[in-house]
């Protein structure tokens, strides 16, 4: 029979192969492709007429008996590949564990352990005397097994207890024990201390949200079942399945920080598990996973499996296999957990649904929130999107009747939202300039001199507030969404600034490593002693990062216990978990970090949150800059006052009257959404328009420029004359050179999703000639950033 095979290669098409036996869709196979052997997936019978039969190759090997991709996941990947202009094979490779995509073994990559288990009982002493006779060691080994519940690892018996293989073989010959291999589940969270289940009584708002979600689980739905097995490989069949589904509408759970959204999630999952169905819970940051896992395992025990990138390939595979086999029924993880093989799916929860980290930055450039909505429809499941600061896309969908709205307007136990005080940094700068006029700031490079700064990053108001918390043995969180020590180095004599040789960005100084580092390509070099341009030794280290604030805090509060949480301090496995555990145990007085500390964390001991600089993202050349600033400030403010002692928030900003700052201060999401949507009407930007960001890159600047202009002209001529599409650009990207590649982009804008899809499919056929410039074309549909 002839079948279509999806391969992890760029062409957005499948390839026809001959199968010597019937192969179910979703099955992994090894095939010859050009001069390479690749692993792909059978996705259905071949469409007639694609190629002459005598030119069709035969599948070399079928790698599994049961398909690794279920019909439901195959339909999801088909939809995603079509919508995001990606190869179906690359999408399928993303959906399964790495161990299945990099090896052609037919045997599952399961780690096993040899287990010795009692096969026949000897209840009386007489039986034991007759059975063992003088074989004293055999008797001792048998009785050790009895005392251990009937089984032990063979390695433990041999290495720790000293029983030789001859002793075990003797027991096997007497048919007293069996020795066999059992799968060893690599569960990195198994050693986490168990926590007691929650005893909170739902508030009236929580109870109403829970009731509506439970009712939705009982609503008539049309799960996909085996229907996808009969569908064609194209996207139309999946669209028909989506149209036929009667799954409930997605629910947007809008709850202020500390309103108990997690309790609503837990009660929903209890109902889903009572119905013998499964669930997926997505969280945006690895840092949130330990707390989330602990909370859900306290309620549901070992039915929870964890999937995220910080785990080893083996740990992720074991969790995936346990979900596929039905041994575990709740998957928790970051973006890629949306592909978890949960059987009979009843609910998908996307916590902090507004987070940009749900968008994949490399091919395939899918958005997990959108896939969650689609997968829930395919499975007939309830989809819940939770946030205190929803994305404007989700909020707009509520207004259009596409999502149902659930509200949690108050914090649990009637606790008030923390008051927010704004410190105007402009006044501090003016005061410092008038006070220090005529005094030159001769601060040399910080890796050479430890001269005190003329003006620190913390205002007197914030310093006093921290001092009060330390005196009362309370905890503080400080946010600065910029890592490193100094953000750039500049010569005071000629103004030269040190840039990355591969990217058009400044190098960031990292004091602990004594290196200048590019945060895009990770180029490193030693800090300069003199200016390469003019020879001056008068160098200024400008800008502030978390490293510098950490040093300032340590100098001001020498007895405080401080922890810094950013990419530099959390690169090791479990580093997030270890830092947050210390905070939870009260071993940290001041937690300083980037945006990873701004959301989802629940520490009752935190009574003060300080935002060192709220303006960092505000002036970026991106239409979401204000939205991201509002979300970040609101989320980090919500870390304060979650316990009985209450809390306060201090925000340092040079833009105190910007509407994003003012709405964050008053915790007014709806006011911000109204203002921001008005800003995006003219010119239209999402959610009032759809975007496709077309990025052309290459190693030669002139070739990239010419190709970008040619591509824009080609697309304009290829589109129908009345197509409701607007082309913006082409123009250089905001960061026009990254990792040695020049970047231009063209933005396609339309109010119609179908028009964007048509333009993207045209661009997939653009005759790009890579040549010496190594040209590449990237299609990013629904981009979260245009930088």
XYZ file of C-alpha atoms in Angstrom:
787
model
C 0.000 0.000 0.000
C 1.074 3.617 -0.582
C 1.141 5.988 2.381
C 1.959 9.611 3.060
C 4.923 10.175 5.412
C 5.594 13.471 7.179
C 9.307 14.163 7.560
C 11.024 16.783 9.747
C 12.269 18.811 6.786
C 11.272 22.358 5.744
C 8.995 21.696 2.734
C 5.408 22.036 3.966
C 4.305 18.785 2.323
C 4.276 15.053 2.900
C 6.047 12.358 0.856
C 4.706 9.160 -0.668
C 6.275 5.804 0.300
C 5.371 2.167 -0.167
C 4.536 0.147 2.946
C 4.885 -3.634 2.875
C 2.155 -3.982 5.498
C -0.661 -1.853 6.839
C 0.669 0.981 9.013
C -1.630 3.012 11.258
C -1.513 6.832 11.018
C 0.786 8.331 13.669
C 3.315 5.486 13.497
C 7.043 6.244 13.433
C 8.989 4.874 10.463
C 12.518 5.108 9.067
C 12.831 6.039 5.399
C 15.436 6.971 2.846
C 15.171 10.652 1.882
C 17.721 11.873 -0.630
C 21.047 10.712 0.709
C 19.857 10.574 4.322
C 17.902 8.232 6.546
C 15.188 10.089 8.429
C 12.550 9.258 11.009
C 9.061 10.322 10.017
C 5.424 9.532 10.704
C 2.845 7.843 8.538
C -0.098 10.250 8.367
C -2.526 8.372 6.138
C -3.005 6.709 2.759
C -1.367 8.299 -0.256
C -3.308 10.670 -2.419
C -3.508 9.283 -5.974
C -1.464 10.758 -8.768
C 1.293 12.391 -6.735
C 4.138 10.368 -8.289
C 4.661 7.462 -10.671
C 4.635 4.155 -8.745
C 8.032 2.993 -10.072
C 9.734 5.969 -8.407
C 8.296 5.361 -4.949
C 10.667 4.116 -2.261
C 9.710 1.549 0.343
C 9.657 2.281 4.057
C 12.828 0.748 5.471
C 11.520 0.025 8.934
C 8.400 0.445 11.059
C 9.693 1.578 14.441
C 6.725 0.924 16.711
C 3.731 -1.346 17.026
C 1.410 1.248 18.574
C 1.398 4.768 17.068
C 3.316 7.350 19.097
C 0.923 10.048 17.834
C -2.774 9.556 18.596
C -5.496 10.520 16.084
C -6.365 13.562 18.194
C -2.751 14.787 18.298
C -2.310 14.075 14.592
C -5.325 16.270 13.843
C -3.958 18.990 16.142
C -0.558 18.911 14.425
C -2.202 19.061 11.011
C -4.136 22.139 12.029
C -1.058 23.781 13.571
C 1.148 23.021 10.566
C -1.428 24.511 8.219
C -2.169 27.570 10.366
C 1.461 28.444 11.216
C 2.865 27.589 7.734
C 5.080 24.823 9.094
C 6.093 21.375 7.949
C 3.821 18.680 9.411
C 6.898 16.542 10.066
C 8.567 19.301 12.099
C 5.328 19.820 14.035
C 5.103 16.092 14.813
C 8.742 16.054 15.901
C 7.883 18.830 18.356
C 4.951 16.820 19.716
C 6.880 13.716 20.802
C 9.860 13.200 23.151
C 13.342 13.798 21.792
C 14.319 10.172 22.435
C 11.790 9.080 19.805
C 12.990 11.542 17.168
C 16.722 10.902 17.417
C 16.863 7.114 17.489
C 15.635 4.476 15.069
C 15.459 1.761 17.720
C 12.295 -0.324 17.701
C 12.675 -1.031 21.397
C 11.348 1.719 23.613
C 14.099 3.778 25.334
C 12.985 2.684 28.782
C 15.392 2.415 31.691
C 14.789 -0.809 33.585
C 15.798 -2.346 36.885
C 16.185 -6.034 37.741
C 13.733 -6.948 40.455
C 13.776 -10.081 42.633
C 10.293 -11.059 43.763
C 9.047 -13.927 45.962
C 7.169 -16.488 43.850
C 6.288 -19.130 46.485
C 5.600 -18.678 50.164
C 6.989 -20.911 52.917
C 4.680 -20.322 55.893
C 6.115 -22.887 58.359
C 9.579 -23.350 59.849
C 9.515 -27.047 58.910
C 9.023 -26.139 55.240
C 11.933 -23.731 55.408
C 14.227 -26.271 57.082
C 13.354 -28.877 54.432
C 13.692 -26.397 51.549
C 16.936 -24.695 52.492
C 18.798 -27.343 54.480
C 22.331 -26.032 54.849
C 21.857 -23.231 52.300
C 22.008 -20.551 54.983
C 22.585 -17.596 52.644
C 19.634 -18.586 50.472
C 17.422 -18.620 53.556
C 18.729 -15.237 54.696
C 18.090 -13.722 51.259
C 14.563 -15.152 51.164
C 13.758 -13.734 54.600
C 15.187 -10.308 53.662
C 12.807 -10.291 50.693
C 9.926 -11.195 53.007
C 10.780 -8.367 55.394
C 10.958 -5.919 52.459
C 7.429 -6.611 51.251
C 8.246 -9.429 48.872
C 10.574 -7.720 46.388
C 13.869 -5.827 46.122
C 16.238 -4.558 43.451
C 18.766 -7.182 42.450
C 21.478 -4.511 42.584
C 20.573 -3.670 46.186
C 20.682 -7.340 47.199
C 24.093 -7.743 45.597
C 25.846 -4.440 46.288
C 24.390 -3.393 49.629
C 23.466 -6.726 51.260
C 26.176 -8.917 49.743
C 24.075 -11.731 48.255
C 25.928 -13.269 45.319
C 24.447 -14.267 41.969
C 24.868 -17.914 42.997
C 22.504 -17.340 45.936
C 19.888 -15.754 43.666
C 20.272 -18.486 41.047
C 19.724 -21.094 43.745
C 16.459 -19.447 44.801
C 15.360 -19.255 41.167
C 16.113 -22.971 40.612
C 13.969 -23.836 43.641
C 11.191 -21.680 42.129
C 11.083 -19.559 45.292
C 11.765 -16.245 43.540
C 11.548 -14.727 40.076
C 13.983 -12.236 38.556
C 12.740 -9.922 35.837
C 13.183 -6.415 34.438
C 10.715 -3.677 35.369
C 10.525 -0.161 33.894
C 12.222 2.414 36.090
C 10.257 5.663 36.081
C 12.568 8.678 36.243
C 10.382 11.082 38.214
C 12.423 14.098 39.397
C 9.557 15.312 41.581
C 9.076 12.012 43.446
C 11.388 13.171 46.254
C 9.437 16.373 46.871
C 7.995 16.292 50.408
C 4.234 15.695 50.266
C 2.013 18.585 51.247
C -1.432 18.373 52.822
C -4.396 19.017 50.514
C -5.969 22.447 50.524
C -8.645 23.056 53.150
C -9.889 26.385 51.748
C -13.630 26.875 51.400
C -14.463 28.476 48.048
C -15.665 32.064 48.112
C -18.981 32.904 46.459
C -17.190 33.962 43.252
C -15.040 30.819 43.252
C -18.077 28.625 43.845
C -19.901 30.207 40.911
C -16.886 29.745 38.600
C -16.488 26.127 39.717
C -20.187 25.402 39.172
C -20.129 26.823 35.641
C -16.998 24.877 34.713
C -18.318 21.625 36.174
C -21.547 22.136 34.233
C -19.463 22.643 31.089
C -17.790 19.245 31.586
C -21.235 17.651 31.431
C -22.263 19.558 28.317
C -22.769 17.559 25.152
C -19.502 17.262 23.268
C -18.291 15.314 20.253
C -14.847 13.913 21.081
C -12.666 13.184 18.099
C -12.293 9.482 18.842
C -11.165 7.573 15.793
C -12.608 9.984 13.266
C -9.200 11.395 12.341
C -8.055 8.046 11.030
C -10.296 8.468 8.016
C -9.429 12.086 7.245
C -7.279 13.315 4.406
C -3.850 14.838 5.154
C -4.995 18.344 4.247
C -6.195 20.992 6.706
C -9.794 21.018 5.424
C -10.662 17.745 7.145
C -9.456 19.092 10.483
C -11.478 22.241 9.929
C -14.544 20.049 9.402
C -13.851 18.218 12.649
C -13.537 21.529 14.483
C -16.758 22.797 12.961
C -18.588 19.596 13.963
C -17.383 19.702 17.576
C -19.904 20.694 20.220
C -17.304 21.288 22.923
C -18.141 24.153 25.306
C -16.756 27.597 24.576
C -13.382 28.431 26.131
C -13.666 30.171 29.502
C -11.561 33.214 30.406
C -11.052 33.236 34.174
C -10.317 36.872 35.052
C -9.196 36.903 38.673
C -7.166 39.511 40.501
C -3.856 38.327 41.918
C -4.466 36.243 45.040
C -8.107 35.559 44.167
C -7.685 31.773 44.246
C -7.627 30.774 40.585
C -5.663 27.632 41.480
C -8.480 26.427 43.752
C -10.875 26.741 40.808
C -8.479 24.722 38.655
C -8.227 22.002 41.314
C -11.982 21.654 41.746
C -12.407 21.421 37.969
C -9.778 18.676 37.780
C -11.456 16.757 40.606
C -14.624 16.620 38.529
C -12.722 15.646 35.384
C -10.964 12.799 37.203
C -14.276 11.667 38.690
C -15.465 11.286 35.103
C -12.348 9.142 34.439
C -10.961 11.709 32.025
C -7.563 13.418 31.861
C -6.296 17.000 31.914
C -3.431 19.286 30.868
C -2.243 22.250 32.957
C 0.090 24.743 31.247
C 2.292 27.188 33.164
C 4.453 29.818 31.443
C 7.700 29.557 33.425
C 9.824 26.665 34.640
C 10.159 28.662 37.864
C 6.438 28.143 38.528
C 6.528 24.393 38.000
C 7.727 23.220 41.473
C 5.048 25.200 43.323
C 2.365 24.156 40.854
C 3.415 20.502 40.949
C 3.475 20.498 44.755
C -0.009 21.993 44.926
C -1.537 19.580 42.426
C 0.242 16.521 43.796
C -1.051 17.384 47.250
C -4.537 17.045 45.795
C -4.130 14.268 43.230
C -1.050 12.257 44.223
C 0.785 10.223 41.608
C -1.650 10.811 38.741
C 0.343 13.989 37.939
C 3.155 13.891 35.356
C 5.507 16.792 34.646
C 6.790 17.832 31.211
C 9.206 20.730 30.731
C 12.583 21.539 29.218
C 14.584 21.488 32.463
C 14.104 17.713 32.723
C 16.435 15.232 31.068
C 15.350 13.481 27.884
C 14.804 10.297 29.871
C 12.679 12.012 32.527
C 10.498 13.631 29.884
C 10.130 10.353 28.027
C 9.079 8.474 31.168
C 6.447 11.112 31.972
C 5.210 11.007 28.361
C 5.009 7.177 28.426
C 3.121 7.170 31.731
C 0.560 9.573 30.247
C 0.250 7.587 27.022
C -0.279 4.335 28.951
C -2.881 5.912 31.229
C -0.762 5.422 34.354
C -0.943 9.198 34.917
C -3.821 11.375 33.855
C -2.816 14.983 34.559
C 0.056 16.606 32.624
C 1.659 19.767 34.002
C 4.275 21.681 32.077
C 5.285 24.611 29.962
C 4.499 25.301 26.308
C 5.176 21.876 24.754
C 2.987 20.067 27.299
C 0.032 20.962 25.067
C 1.089 17.889 23.044
C 0.941 15.547 26.071
C -0.666 12.201 25.067
C -3.446 12.428 27.658
C -6.214 9.962 26.854
C -9.883 10.963 27.070
C -9.017 14.599 27.642
C -11.546 16.462 29.770
C -9.923 19.821 30.536
C -7.051 22.071 29.454
C -5.976 24.883 31.767
C -3.658 27.672 30.585
C -2.467 29.592 33.625
C -1.184 33.151 33.100
C -2.551 32.864 29.580
C -1.226 36.313 28.619
C 2.421 35.246 28.803
C 4.528 35.661 25.655
C 6.520 32.522 26.542
C 3.606 30.426 25.268
C 4.704 31.447 21.740
C 7.466 29.324 20.245
C 10.256 31.558 18.952
C 11.661 29.000 16.483
C 10.010 26.776 13.912
C 7.322 25.635 14.315
C 6.203 29.045 15.641
C 2.995 27.933 17.346
C 1.199 29.581 20.257
C 0.292 27.080 22.986
C -2.752 29.100 24.066
C -4.278 28.853 20.594
C -3.434 25.160 20.352
C -5.097 24.642 23.738
C -8.336 26.102 22.392
C -8.167 23.959 19.241
C -7.254 20.746 21.076
C -10.084 21.242 23.562
C -12.526 21.537 20.657
C -11.134 18.389 19.036
C -11.393 16.438 22.297
C -14.701 17.839 23.504
C -12.931 19.239 26.571
C -13.270 22.341 28.711
C -10.592 24.995 28.082
C -9.851 27.524 30.838
C -7.586 30.536 30.252
C -6.670 32.146 33.560
C -5.030 35.504 34.284
C -5.242 38.679 36.319
C -4.107 40.557 33.190
C -5.518 38.694 30.170
C -4.113 39.211 26.714
C -6.106 41.714 24.712
C -6.766 38.936 22.180
C -8.591 36.868 24.804
C -10.408 39.922 26.174
C -11.517 40.837 22.653
C -12.810 37.284 22.149
C -14.976 37.690 25.256
C -16.503 40.825 23.745
C -17.203 38.985 20.487
C -18.934 36.106 22.294
C -16.231 33.569 21.394
C -15.164 33.074 25.041
C -17.206 32.958 28.231
C -16.080 35.215 31.087
C -15.677 34.090 34.700
C -14.729 36.692 37.309
C -12.904 36.497 40.634
C -12.954 40.180 41.614
C -11.636 39.867 45.179
C -8.775 38.224 46.996
C -9.480 35.207 49.193
C -10.380 35.815 52.836
C -11.301 39.380 51.941
C -7.685 40.558 51.835
C -7.258 43.883 50.050
C -5.097 44.371 47.009
C -1.819 45.998 48.051
C -1.597 49.797 47.848
C 0.891 50.994 45.229
C 3.130 54.032 45.726
C 4.810 55.626 42.705
C 8.274 57.182 42.981
C 8.988 59.685 40.192
C 12.569 59.023 39.080
C 12.714 62.345 37.206
C 12.767 64.224 40.488
C 15.605 62.062 41.778
C 17.632 62.821 38.649
C 16.966 66.553 38.952
C 17.896 66.524 42.645
C 21.076 64.574 41.948
C 22.073 66.937 39.140
C 21.535 70.059 41.252
C 23.286 68.537 44.242
C 26.267 67.259 42.303
C 26.620 70.041 39.712
C 30.252 70.677 38.906
C 31.374 67.372 40.419
C 32.535 64.970 37.721
C 31.407 61.388 38.133
C 34.795 59.715 37.699
C 33.667 56.134 38.192
C 36.129 53.853 36.423
C 35.307 50.349 35.267
C 33.626 48.459 38.130
C 35.855 45.434 37.773
C 38.825 47.666 38.646
C 37.491 50.103 41.198
C 34.840 49.824 43.880
C 34.247 53.566 44.144
C 30.770 54.327 45.494
C 28.064 55.321 43.037
C 26.937 58.915 42.989
C 23.306 57.855 42.970
C 21.975 54.358 43.612
C 19.133 52.464 41.990
C 16.961 52.424 45.099
C 15.095 55.570 46.112
C 15.078 56.660 49.777
C 11.416 55.647 49.955
C 12.210 52.096 48.812
C 15.292 51.868 51.051
C 13.257 52.878 54.119
C 10.521 50.385 53.260
C 13.052 47.539 52.927
C 14.650 48.517 56.231
C 11.268 48.344 57.963
C 10.624 44.841 56.579
C 14.000 43.607 57.726
C 13.310 44.974 61.212
C 9.990 43.102 61.305
C 11.495 39.882 59.889
C 9.362 40.123 56.744
C 10.335 39.449 53.126
C 10.835 41.722 50.115
C 10.774 41.117 46.354
C 12.661 43.498 44.035
C 12.028 43.399 40.292
C 14.367 44.646 37.577
C 13.778 43.076 34.190
C 17.357 43.435 32.999
C 20.192 41.111 33.925
C 23.925 41.733 34.172
C 25.779 44.512 35.986
C 25.967 47.367 33.451
C 24.041 47.416 30.205
C 26.772 49.055 28.110
C 30.315 50.452 28.227
C 31.073 53.907 26.800
C 34.218 55.970 26.359
C 33.724 59.385 27.970
C 36.263 61.002 25.666
C 34.927 60.044 22.227
C 31.548 58.447 23.028
C 32.367 55.023 21.533
C 30.177 52.170 22.792
C 31.192 48.495 22.844
C 28.989 46.402 20.515
C 28.771 42.709 19.743
C 30.735 41.899 16.565
C 27.930 39.558 15.408
C 24.830 41.528 16.503
C 23.886 45.193 16.419
C 23.416 45.355 20.185
C 25.576 46.626 23.010
C 27.535 44.221 25.162
C 26.366 43.806 28.762
C 28.958 43.770 31.537
C 28.680 40.813 33.940
C 30.709 41.581 37.030
C 30.740 38.066 38.549
C 32.235 36.604 35.370
C 34.264 39.759 34.541
C 33.089 39.541 30.941
C 31.214 41.578 28.361
C 28.412 39.363 27.040
C 25.944 39.536 24.139
C 22.539 38.303 25.262
C 21.607 37.319 21.691
C 24.519 35.250 20.366
C 26.374 34.772 23.709
C 29.607 36.257 22.379
C 31.984 37.054 25.251
C 35.079 39.187 25.601
C 37.182 40.702 28.355
C 36.229 44.209 29.541
C 38.416 46.909 27.963
C 41.180 48.823 29.707
C 41.296 51.585 27.081
C 39.163 52.807 24.205
C 40.105 51.155 20.911
C 39.174 54.321 19.010
C 40.908 57.116 20.942
C 43.066 55.314 23.521
C 41.388 56.971 26.521
C 41.206 55.056 29.791
C 38.212 57.129 30.930
C 35.509 54.490 30.460
C 31.992 54.644 31.846
C 29.955 51.565 32.736
C 26.360 52.693 32.230
C 22.928 51.263 32.874
C 21.777 49.014 35.704
C 21.143 45.258 35.786
C 20.206 42.790 38.505
C 23.852 42.131 39.380
C 24.438 45.802 40.179
C 21.238 46.094 42.213
C 22.230 42.977 44.146
C 25.540 44.615 45.034
C 23.829 47.845 46.070
C 21.337 45.979 48.258
C 24.163 44.019 49.902
C 26.045 47.259 50.638
C 22.984 49.006 52.080
C 21.761 45.991 54.085
C 24.885 43.975 54.957
C 23.036 41.618 57.303
C 20.187 40.785 54.927
C 19.971 37.362 53.298
C 19.728 38.048 49.548
C 19.016 35.795 46.571
C 19.148 36.785 42.904
C 16.972 34.943 40.400
C 17.694 35.495 36.719
C 19.048 33.494 33.792
C 22.595 33.701 35.173
C 21.714 32.177 38.548
C 19.186 29.578 37.381
C 20.990 27.852 34.525
C 21.654 24.732 36.616
C 18.967 22.082 36.915
C 16.613 22.708 39.857
C 18.173 26.119 40.554
C 14.697 27.713 40.378
C 13.347 25.159 42.816
C 16.181 25.567 45.310
C 15.921 29.366 45.412
C 12.134 29.357 45.803
C 12.307 26.692 48.516
C 14.668 28.922 50.506
C 12.235 31.819 50.132
C 9.342 29.628 51.254
C 11.275 28.449 54.331
C 11.995 32.051 55.290
C 15.749 31.730 54.672
C 15.745 34.686 52.235
C 14.966 38.266 53.275
C 15.221 39.906 49.840
C 14.533 38.127 46.546
C 15.785 40.105 43.549
C 15.146 39.049 39.993
C 13.843 39.520 36.489
C 10.337 38.782 35.230
C 10.543 35.130 36.316
C 9.744 36.259 39.884
C 6.802 38.407 38.816
C 4.056 35.829 38.409
C 2.448 32.806 39.953
C 4.540 32.724 43.133
C 2.658 32.625 46.433
C 4.702 33.552 49.516
C 2.641 34.850 52.478
C 5.801 36.264 54.088
C 6.342 38.798 51.280
C 4.971 42.148 52.458
C 6.873 44.470 50.113
C 7.401 44.494 46.352
C 9.692 47.071 44.806
C 9.954 47.727 41.063
C 13.408 49.212 40.504
C 12.608 50.600 37.037
C 9.172 50.199 35.488
C 10.135 51.836 32.177
C 12.512 49.280 30.678
C 10.020 47.768 28.208
C 7.838 50.859 27.783
C 9.690 52.529 24.924
C 10.577 49.467 22.872
C 9.550 49.799 19.207
C 6.816 47.200 19.573
C 3.044 47.598 19.625
C 2.760 45.437 22.768
C 5.189 47.520 24.874
C 2.505 49.192 26.997
C 0.567 45.950 27.424
C 3.648 44.064 28.610
C 4.538 46.844 31.055
C 1.033 46.854 32.542
C 0.985 43.064 32.833
C 4.418 42.854 34.436
C 3.692 45.578 36.997
C 0.284 44.173 37.903
C 1.628 40.649 38.220
C 4.614 41.548 40.395
C 2.466 43.817 42.558
C 0.280 40.792 43.197
C 3.145 38.999 44.964
C 2.707 41.358 47.942
C 0.132 41.054 50.689
C -0.899 37.448 50.077
C -0.642 36.653 53.784
C -2.392 38.004 56.887
C 0.188 40.789 57.350
C -0.813 42.565 54.126
C 1.712 44.330 51.947
C 2.809 47.353 49.949
C 4.171 48.009 46.470
C 6.619 50.742 45.433
C 7.075 51.444 41.714
C 9.988 53.599 40.513
C 9.311 55.172 37.119
C 10.086 58.182 34.961
C 6.628 57.930 33.354
C 4.247 58.170 36.320
C 1.383 59.545 34.209
C 1.471 56.924 31.456
C -1.852 55.080 31.366
C -0.146 51.675 31.709
C 1.477 52.813 34.968
C -1.656 54.515 36.281
C -3.866 51.498 35.574
C -1.321 49.118 37.147
C -1.237 51.306 40.271
C -5.019 51.015 40.630
C -5.158 47.328 39.530
C -7.550 48.419 36.765
C -7.327 45.884 33.937
C -10.546 46.908 32.200
C -9.517 50.569 32.204
C -6.180 49.667 30.672
C -7.805 47.411 28.062
C -10.206 50.146 27.012
C -7.391 52.695 26.601
C -5.028 50.302 24.832
C -7.649 49.035 22.399
C -8.385 52.645 21.457
C -4.659 53.142 20.752
C -4.634 50.105 18.444
C -7.551 51.165 16.260
C -5.577 53.468 13.994
C -3.421 52.067 12.616
C -5.029 48.693 13.433
C -3.016 46.200 15.464
C -4.030 42.933 17.178
C -6.574 42.064 18.348
C -8.246 44.475 15.910
C -6.170 43.119 13.014
C -4.238 39.971 12.130
C -0.500 40.085 11.425
C 2.027 37.949 9.591
C 5.636 38.950 10.189
C 7.805 37.952 7.219
C 11.494 38.010 8.159
C 14.262 37.680 5.573
C 17.799 37.153 6.820
C 21.218 36.401 5.409
C 24.920 36.972 5.808
C 25.146 39.720 3.146
C 23.367 43.012 3.898
C 22.846 44.033 0.264
C 21.460 40.618 -0.710
C 18.998 40.698 2.210
C 17.869 44.233 1.332
C 17.322 43.412 -2.340
C 15.542 40.142 -1.559
C 13.221 41.786 0.963
C 12.209 44.422 -1.585
C 11.760 41.793 -4.297
C 9.697 39.611 -1.971
C 7.359 42.506 -1.145
C 6.874 43.293 -4.840
C 6.380 39.614 -5.678
C 3.735 39.182 -2.977
C 1.917 42.361 -4.004
C 1.668 41.134 -7.581
C 0.694 37.593 -6.547
C -2.199 38.692 -4.337
C -5.643 39.099 -5.918
C -6.381 42.762 -6.741
C -9.185 43.054 -4.174
C -7.476 41.066 -1.419
C -8.168 42.677 2.003
C -4.451 42.764 2.804
C -2.083 45.607 3.623
C 1.694 45.293 3.225
C 3.872 47.276 5.621
C 7.525 47.603 4.663
C 9.908 46.087 3.934
C 12.262 47.667 6.476
C 15.194 46.632 8.651
C 14.191 44.823 11.840
C 14.531 46.789 15.074
C 17.637 44.706 15.774
C 18.884 44.440 12.237
C 21.786 42.045 12.779
C 21.764 38.967 15.022
C 24.396 36.226 15.070
C 26.038 37.557 11.952
C 22.817 37.590 9.936
C 21.234 40.778 8.589
C 17.469 40.982 9.067
C 14.699 42.780 7.174
C 11.007 42.220 7.603
C 7.698 42.772 5.878
C 4.439 42.825 7.869
C 1.230 41.576 6.278
C -1.861 43.024 7.969
C -5.521 42.169 7.493
C -8.778 42.064 9.405
C -9.481 38.601 7.970
C -7.688 35.495 9.184
C -8.282 33.774 5.831
C -6.543 36.589 3.980
C -3.488 36.178 6.208
C -3.584 32.427 5.546
C -3.748 32.979 1.797
C -0.806 35.406 1.898
C 1.240 32.978 3.978
C 0.600 30.097 1.594
C 1.695 32.285 -1.302
C 4.917 33.179 0.530
C 5.618 29.483 1.105
C 6.035 29.313 -2.684
C 8.292 32.368 -2.937
C 11.306 31.425 -5.120
C 14.016 32.148 -2.558
C 17.567 31.539 -3.798
C 19.773 31.098 -0.719
C 23.092 31.470 -2.593
C 26.226 32.634 -0.849
C 24.260 34.929 1.429
C 22.507 31.876 2.949
C 19.143 33.613 2.664
C 16.259 32.400 4.793
C 12.587 33.326 4.929
C 10.617 33.048 8.197
C 6.826 33.276 8.459
C 5.665 34.214 11.956
C 1.882 34.256 12.153
C 0.290 36.145 15.086
C 3.687 37.401 16.327
C 3.966 38.400 19.971
C 6.766 40.828 19.090
C 7.965 42.688 15.996
C 11.493 43.373 17.299
